[in-house]
Short mmCIF file of C-alpha atoms in Angstrom, two decimals:
data_model
loop_
_atom_site.label_atom_id
_atom_site.label_comp_id
_atom_site.label_asym_id
_atom_site.label_seq_id
_atom_site.Cartn_x
_atom_site.Cartn_y
_atom_site.Cartn_z
CA UNK A 1 -232.80 113.35 34.58
CA UNK A 2 -233.15 113.23 38.69
CA UNK A 3 -229.82 112.39 40.60
CA UNK A 4 -229.61 109.54 42.94
CA UNK A 5 -227.26 108.49 45.70
CA UNK A 6 -227.66 104.57 47.13
CA UNK A 7 -226.20 103.99 50.50
CA UNK A 8 -226.03 100.57 51.80
CA UNK A 9 -223.65 98.71 53.54
CA UNK A 10 -224.25 95.35 51.75
CA UNK A 11 -222.43 95.28 48.30
CA UNK A 12 -225.22 92.82 46.77
CA UNK A 13 -227.60 95.23 47.64
CA UNK A 14 -226.38 98.10 45.81
CA UNK A 15 -225.77 95.90 43.01
CA UNK A 16 -229.39 94.37 43.02
CA UNK A 17 -231.14 97.94 43.54
CA UNK A 18 -228.90 99.28 40.58
CA UNK A 19 -229.68 96.59 38.22
CA UNK A 20 -233.54 95.77 39.02
CA UNK A 21 -234.92 98.48 37.03
CA UNK A 22 -234.07 100.39 34.15
CA UNK A 23 -233.52 103.88 36.18
CA UNK A 24 -232.84 106.16 32.83
CA UNK A 25 -236.22 105.01 31.87
CA UNK A 26 -238.15 106.16 35.29
CA UNK A 27 -235.92 109.36 34.70
CA UNK A 28 -233.45 109.22 37.54
CA UNK A 29 -229.64 108.54 37.37
CA UNK A 30 -227.74 106.57 39.94
CA UNK A 31 -224.33 109.04 40.29
CA UNK A 32 -222.57 107.39 43.34
CA UNK A 33 -223.03 104.38 45.96
CA UNK A 34 -221.68 104.34 49.38
CA UNK A 35 -221.38 101.60 52.14
CA UNK A 36 -222.28 103.63 55.00
CA UNK A 37 -223.78 107.08 56.06
CA UNK A 38 -220.56 108.68 56.74
CA UNK A 39 -219.14 108.19 52.99
CA UNK A 40 -222.85 109.59 51.96
CA UNK A 41 -222.20 112.62 54.07
CA UNK A 42 -218.40 113.49 52.80
CA UNK A 43 -219.76 112.78 48.85
CA UNK A 44 -222.92 115.27 50.12
CA UNK A 45 -220.75 118.02 51.21
CA UNK A 46 -219.26 118.57 47.40
CA UNK A 47 -222.24 117.09 45.48
CA UNK A 48 -225.82 117.70 44.57
CA UNK A 49 -228.49 114.85 44.30
CA UNK A 50 -232.06 114.75 44.27
CA UNK A 51 -232.78 111.34 45.94
CA UNK A 52 -231.07 109.55 48.50
CA UNK A 53 -232.00 106.04 49.15
CA UNK A 54 -230.40 104.55 52.37
CA UNK A 55 -230.53 101.82 54.79
CA UNK A 56 -232.10 102.44 58.08
CA UNK A 57 -229.00 100.40 59.59
CA UNK A 58 -225.42 100.76 59.14
CA UNK A 59 -221.86 100.60 60.56
CA UNK A 60 -219.82 103.48 60.84
CA UNK A 61 -223.19 105.85 60.29
CA UNK A 62 -226.73 104.77 60.49
CA UNK A 63 -229.44 105.99 57.88
CA UNK A 64 -230.74 107.53 60.77
CA UNK A 65 -227.87 109.56 61.71
CA UNK A 66 -226.68 110.40 58.02
CA UNK A 67 -230.71 112.26 57.74
CA UNK A 68 -230.18 113.79 60.94
CA UNK A 69 -226.25 115.52 59.97
CA UNK A 70 -228.29 116.39 56.82
CA UNK A 71 -231.33 117.73 58.33
CA UNK A 72 -229.35 119.81 61.27
CA UNK A 73 -226.42 121.03 58.74
CA UNK A 74 -228.70 121.71 56.03
CA UNK A 75 -226.35 119.80 54.04
CA UNK A 76 -228.94 119.36 50.88
CA UNK A 77 -232.90 119.15 50.54
CA UNK A 78 -232.82 116.44 48.19
CA UNK A 79 -235.78 113.56 49.14
CA UNK A 80 -234.97 110.61 51.30
CA UNK A 81 -236.06 107.48 51.42
CA UNK A 82 -235.39 104.42 54.02
CA UNK A 83 -234.62 101.11 53.26
CA UNK A 84 -236.23 99.48 56.02
CA UNK A 85 -235.86 95.61 56.96
CA UNK A 86 -238.81 93.85 58.64
CA UNK A 87 -237.51 93.83 62.24
CA UNK A 88 -236.22 97.77 61.77
CA UNK A 89 -239.44 99.06 63.49
CA UNK A 90 -237.64 100.10 66.54
CA UNK A 91 -235.98 102.92 64.37
CA UNK A 92 -239.14 104.33 63.19
CA UNK A 93 -239.73 106.92 65.77
CA UNK A 94 -236.63 108.36 64.97
CA UNK A 95 -237.16 108.49 61.20
CA UNK A 96 -240.22 110.23 62.12
CA UNK A 97 -238.62 112.77 64.03
CA UNK A 98 -235.80 113.53 61.24
CA UNK A 99 -238.59 113.46 58.55
CA UNK A 100 -238.17 111.23 56.01
CA UNK A 101 -239.79 111.17 52.51
CA UNK A 102 -240.86 107.60 52.41
CA UNK A 103 -239.44 104.15 53.23
CA UNK A 104 -239.49 100.81 51.31
CA UNK A 105 -239.30 97.43 52.34
CA UNK A 106 -236.65 95.22 51.95
CA UNK A 107 -236.78 92.79 49.82
CA UNK A 108 -237.34 95.80 46.90
CA UNK A 109 -239.80 94.58 44.33
CA UNK A 110 -239.50 95.79 40.93
CA UNK A 111 -242.98 97.39 40.81
CA UNK A 112 -242.55 99.01 44.70
CA UNK A 113 -239.24 100.91 43.55
CA UNK A 114 -241.24 102.01 40.14
CA UNK A 115 -243.78 103.35 42.14
CA UNK A 116 -241.49 105.07 44.75
CA UNK A 117 -239.38 106.34 42.09
CA UNK A 118 -243.08 107.94 40.62
CA UNK A 119 -243.95 109.55 43.99
CA UNK A 120 -240.57 111.17 44.34
CA UNK A 121 -241.11 112.58 40.80
CA UNK A 122 -244.36 113.91 41.47
CA UNK A 123 -242.96 115.59 44.51
CA UNK A 124 -239.89 117.10 42.53
CA UNK A 125 -242.28 118.39 39.87
CA UNK A 126 -244.66 120.00 42.35
CA UNK A 127 -241.68 121.56 44.07
CA UNK A 128 -240.47 122.89 40.64
CA UNK A 129 -244.09 124.32 39.88
CA UNK A 130 -244.45 126.30 42.95
CA UNK A 131 -240.96 127.55 42.27
CA UNK A 132 -240.14 128.45 46.41
CA UNK A 133 -238.42 126.36 48.94
CA UNK A 134 -240.20 122.88 49.28
CA UNK A 135 -241.31 121.17 52.62
CA UNK A 136 -240.28 117.98 51.67
CA UNK A 137 -243.08 115.60 51.69
CA UNK A 138 -243.37 112.84 54.01
CA UNK A 139 -245.18 110.27 55.58
CA UNK A 140 -243.51 110.80 58.97
CA UNK A 141 -245.47 113.88 60.57
CA UNK A 142 -246.64 111.61 63.66
CA UNK A 143 -244.42 112.06 66.52
CA UNK A 144 -246.24 113.06 69.46
CA UNK A 145 -247.36 116.71 69.68
CA UNK A 146 -247.22 117.03 65.99
CA UNK A 147 -251.20 118.11 65.42
CA UNK A 148 -250.70 121.33 62.84
CA UNK A 149 -248.33 120.53 60.54
CA UNK A 150 -247.70 122.13 56.95
CA UNK A 151 -248.41 118.87 54.97
CA UNK A 152 -251.91 117.09 54.44
CA UNK A 153 -251.59 114.34 57.29
CA UNK A 154 -254.02 111.93 59.15
CA UNK A 155 -253.59 113.54 62.80
CA UNK A 156 -252.13 111.45 65.04
CA UNK A 157 -255.01 111.60 67.44
CA UNK A 158 -257.03 109.49 64.63
CA UNK A 159 -254.25 107.34 63.54
CA UNK A 160 -254.39 106.26 67.64
CA UNK A 161 -257.87 105.93 67.49
CA UNK A 162 -257.90 103.75 64.87
CA UNK A 163 -255.21 101.33 65.70
CA UNK A 164 -257.17 100.97 69.46
CA UNK A 165 -259.88 100.19 67.39
CA UNK A 166 -258.11 97.46 65.79
CA UNK A 167 -256.29 96.17 68.85
CA UNK A 168 -259.76 95.81 70.50
CA UNK A 169 -261.66 94.32 67.53
CA UNK A 170 -264.54 96.58 68.22
CA UNK A 171 -266.38 97.05 64.31
CA UNK A 172 -268.20 100.46 65.82
CA UNK A 173 -265.11 102.07 66.98
CA UNK A 174 -263.30 101.09 63.84
CA UNK A 175 -266.34 102.43 61.84
CA UNK A 176 -266.01 105.88 63.68
CA UNK A 177 -262.16 105.79 63.07
CA UNK A 178 -262.54 105.10 59.46
CA UNK A 179 -265.46 107.76 59.18
CA UNK A 180 -262.71 110.39 60.70
CA UNK A 181 -259.97 109.35 58.41
CA UNK A 182 -262.04 109.94 55.18
CA UNK A 183 -263.29 113.17 57.06
CA UNK A 184 -260.02 114.54 57.07
CA UNK A 185 -258.92 113.39 53.89
CA UNK A 186 -261.75 115.12 52.52
CA UNK A 187 -261.00 118.47 54.87
CA UNK A 188 -257.16 118.81 53.89
CA UNK A 189 -257.99 118.21 50.05
CA UNK A 190 -255.59 115.30 49.82
CA UNK A 191 -254.25 114.71 46.58
CA UNK A 192 -253.32 110.91 45.81
CA UNK A 193 -249.78 111.12 46.65
CA UNK A 194 -250.95 112.35 50.35
CA UNK A 195 -253.31 109.69 50.33
CA UNK A 196 -250.72 106.95 49.56
CA UNK A 197 -248.44 108.16 52.48
CA UNK A 198 -250.84 107.91 54.47
CA UNK A 199 -251.84 104.56 53.43
CA UNK A 200 -248.58 103.37 53.46
CA UNK A 201 -247.95 104.79 57.10
CA UNK A 202 -250.71 102.84 58.21
CA UNK A 203 -249.35 99.46 56.99
CA UNK A 204 -246.12 99.67 58.74
CA UNK A 205 -248.21 100.17 61.89
CA UNK A 206 -250.15 97.68 61.45
CA UNK A 207 -247.68 95.27 60.86
CA UNK A 208 -245.81 96.79 64.14
CA UNK A 209 -249.13 95.84 66.02
CA UNK A 210 -248.81 92.01 65.04
CA UNK A 211 -245.10 92.04 66.17
CA UNK A 212 -246.22 93.47 68.97
CA UNK A 213 -248.70 90.75 69.27
CA UNK A 214 -245.80 87.71 68.50
CA UNK A 215 -242.39 88.52 67.37
CA UNK A 216 -242.04 85.73 65.41
CA UNK A 217 -244.72 86.50 62.80
CA UNK A 218 -243.78 86.42 59.19
CA UNK A 219 -243.95 90.07 58.57
CA UNK A 220 -243.73 89.08 54.91
CA UNK A 221 -246.91 87.01 54.83
CA UNK A 222 -248.48 89.74 56.85
CA UNK A 223 -247.53 92.51 54.16
CA UNK A 224 -248.45 90.33 51.11
CA UNK A 225 -251.97 89.66 52.73
CA UNK A 226 -252.75 93.17 52.98
CA UNK A 227 -251.55 93.88 49.68
CA UNK A 228 -253.26 91.13 47.88
CA UNK A 229 -257.21 91.80 49.81
CA UNK A 230 -257.27 95.22 50.57
CA UNK A 231 -254.16 97.32 50.55
CA UNK A 232 -254.08 97.86 46.97
CA UNK A 233 -254.11 100.71 44.49
CA UNK A 234 -257.34 101.71 45.04
CA UNK A 235 -256.83 101.71 48.63
CA UNK A 236 -253.83 103.85 47.99
CA UNK A 237 -256.03 106.35 46.01
CA UNK A 238 -258.66 106.61 48.81
CA UNK A 239 -261.21 104.12 48.14
CA UNK A 240 -263.38 103.83 51.49
CA UNK A 241 -264.54 100.05 51.14
CA UNK A 242 -260.88 98.62 50.32
CA UNK A 243 -259.69 100.56 53.38
CA UNK A 244 -262.48 99.26 55.72
CA UNK A 245 -261.68 95.71 54.19
CA UNK A 246 -257.70 96.16 55.34
CA UNK A 247 -259.11 97.24 58.91
CA UNK A 248 -261.32 94.55 59.94
CA UNK A 249 -259.23 91.84 57.86
CA UNK A 250 -256.20 92.51 60.24
CA UNK A 251 -258.57 93.40 63.61
CA UNK A 252 -259.34 89.59 62.95
CA UNK A 253 -255.99 88.35 62.25
CA UNK A 254 -254.74 90.13 65.62
CA UNK A 255 -257.15 88.27 67.16
CA UNK A 256 -256.46 85.13 65.95
CA UNK A 257 -252.66 85.78 66.94
CA UNK A 258 -254.11 86.28 70.29
CA UNK A 259 -256.62 83.07 70.49
CA UNK A 260 -253.53 81.04 68.87
CA UNK A 261 -255.95 79.50 66.91
CA UNK A 262 -255.80 75.42 66.69
CA UNK A 263 -253.32 74.10 64.20
CA UNK A 264 -255.50 71.29 63.71
CA UNK A 265 -256.99 73.24 60.96
CA UNK A 266 -253.80 71.85 58.84
CA UNK A 267 -254.61 68.13 58.90
CA UNK A 268 -258.08 69.24 57.38
CA UNK A 269 -256.38 71.07 54.94
CA UNK A 270 -253.40 68.10 54.20
CA UNK A 271 -256.97 65.81 53.86
CA UNK A 272 -258.24 68.94 51.63
CA UNK A 273 -254.74 69.20 49.50
CA UNK A 274 -254.95 65.28 48.54
CA UNK A 275 -258.36 65.20 47.25
CA UNK A 276 -258.30 68.81 45.37
CA UNK A 277 -254.60 68.96 44.56
CA UNK A 278 -255.10 68.87 40.93
CA UNK A 279 -257.71 72.02 40.88
CA UNK A 280 -256.24 75.59 41.52
CA UNK A 281 -256.10 75.83 45.23
CA UNK A 282 -255.05 79.24 47.03
CA UNK A 283 -254.59 80.08 50.60
CA UNK A 284 -257.37 82.94 50.46
CA UNK A 285 -259.51 80.04 49.38
CA UNK A 286 -258.31 77.85 52.07
CA UNK A 287 -258.54 80.52 54.32
CA UNK A 288 -262.20 81.13 53.39
CA UNK A 289 -263.42 77.65 54.10
CA UNK A 290 -261.35 76.75 57.20
CA UNK A 291 -263.09 80.26 58.53
CA UNK A 292 -259.15 81.63 59.23
CA UNK A 293 -256.98 84.44 58.58
CA UNK A 294 -255.06 83.96 55.15
CA UNK A 295 -251.79 85.67 56.82
CA UNK A 296 -252.32 83.71 59.90
CA UNK A 297 -252.82 80.25 58.25
CA UNK A 298 -249.68 81.06 56.23
CA UNK A 299 -247.95 81.80 59.03
CA UNK A 300 -248.40 78.84 60.99
CA UNK A 301 -248.49 76.31 57.83
CA UNK A 302 -245.02 77.57 57.01
CA UNK A 303 -243.81 76.97 60.78
CA UNK A 304 -245.66 73.42 60.65
CA UNK A 305 -244.28 72.24 57.37
CA UNK A 306 -241.17 74.64 56.94
CA UNK A 307 -242.44 75.62 53.11
CA UNK A 308 -245.08 78.30 52.19
CA UNK A 309 -248.61 76.44 50.87
CA UNK A 310 -247.34 77.49 47.64
CA UNK A 311 -244.70 74.90 47.54
CA UNK A 312 -246.50 72.49 49.43
CA UNK A 313 -248.92 72.15 47.14
CA UNK A 314 -246.23 71.91 44.19
CA UNK A 315 -244.26 68.96 45.94
CA UNK A 316 -247.38 67.05 46.28
CA UNK A 317 -248.10 67.46 42.91
CA UNK A 318 -245.07 66.33 41.43
CA UNK A 319 -244.98 63.70 43.98
CA UNK A 320 -248.10 62.39 42.18
CA UNK A 321 -247.11 62.79 38.91
CA UNK A 322 -243.90 60.86 39.66
CA UNK A 323 -245.91 58.19 40.75
CA UNK A 324 -248.14 58.51 37.31
CA UNK A 325 -244.84 58.35 35.39
CA UNK A 326 -243.68 55.14 36.59
CA UNK A 327 -247.17 53.14 36.91
CA UNK A 328 -248.42 54.39 33.52
CA UNK A 329 -247.59 55.44 29.87
CA UNK A 330 -249.51 58.60 29.80
CA UNK A 331 -248.19 61.60 27.80
CA UNK A 332 -246.07 64.22 30.19
CA UNK A 333 -248.88 66.64 28.89
CA UNK A 334 -251.45 64.36 30.02
CA UNK A 335 -250.16 63.91 33.11
CA UNK A 336 -249.28 67.58 33.79
CA UNK A 337 -253.09 67.87 33.29
CA UNK A 338 -254.02 65.43 35.52
CA UNK A 339 -251.98 66.90 38.51
CA UNK A 340 -253.22 70.64 38.15
CA UNK A 341 -250.73 72.02 35.57
CA UNK A 342 -252.38 73.62 32.44
CA UNK A 343 -248.77 74.43 30.72
CA UNK A 344 -246.58 71.47 30.02
CA UNK A 345 -243.48 73.53 30.17
CA UNK A 346 -244.47 75.12 33.30
CA UNK A 347 -245.27 71.70 34.61
CA UNK A 348 -241.35 70.53 33.25
CA UNK A 349 -239.43 73.04 34.69
CA UNK A 350 -241.38 72.41 38.52
CA UNK A 351 -240.60 68.84 37.92
CA UNK A 352 -236.88 69.31 37.75
CA UNK A 353 -236.90 71.67 40.47
CA UNK A 354 -238.07 68.95 42.64
CA UNK A 355 -236.85 65.83 41.03
CA UNK A 356 -233.36 67.42 39.44
CA UNK A 357 -234.73 65.94 35.74
CA UNK A 358 -237.22 65.91 33.09
CA UNK A 359 -240.16 63.59 33.54
CA UNK A 360 -239.23 62.38 30.63
CA UNK A 361 -235.85 60.84 31.92
CA UNK A 362 -237.31 60.14 35.56
CA UNK A 363 -239.33 57.67 33.94
CA UNK A 364 -236.87 56.06 31.61
CA UNK A 365 -234.00 56.41 34.60
CA UNK A 366 -236.35 54.54 37.03
CA UNK A 367 -238.21 51.85 35.26
CA UNK A 368 -235.05 50.40 34.61
#
């Protein structure tokens, strides 16, 4: 059982992480929690742990300062993972220099945490098998001048070339850069874990690029778009086709951020929803139909209406259902079908969330 130390200044984060998964099932045990880096440092001096998960920003002593102290004083060789908010990219360079093992974005998702723990378990297993002092595996070796390194990474020069091609939306340069990435993956004979870490680092850099274009971008939607469209298990494991799709999609997205695509497309989408609300409409489908990047569409949609497209569609469907409840005597399940819900129980739950009562109660009380 690997021992875990959790460090965060927000108690609900500590409680949430502790309850998010069954740690024992993953081979871990949370042995202690702290509210800042100083408390963690004091604990580590007298206690051994295998994994430290710490917020990158905390009062008294930040996660960065904690890791720096650990490295300088050689307090522990535990794996170190940063909890990173979407606005924490200003701290990334320092995290890189301190050689963190990995990072995980807030709000932490159950699947992502389990994947992370699986990777760390793999590192720990490899270290035990080698029976020698481990070099802590890291996504972080991309600081200036770090071109000859003890772990398998994509070099900084190649990473910069790829990112430059994305910014310029230069298809030929992107193709060359992707070819160089996969050449290095092959030459270094990278295993799945190191490919995954390199891809995770790329994700961080891509989101940072979008923030440089527009500080108000919704980073959560960007990351969701990347993960849904290309940044999936196949990409993590080195699927070149998926990786190229990710790069091209993101280059288009950045172009749209710079050009500020006309929001008139939203009125077209409104009309489309009015005519097709009973169908299975998704943001991805709309982005293809109206020739606009899905992440950018999600961003301008939320800015305009204050809710996500999914929430907007649900509310529109429920309002249509409410009209039908008052104007017809159709059964509840029939109305649910007519507005796009094939599961009556799901429809009822959504109706209650919007109207505060069941469809039956709404019909009975409103008709009086």
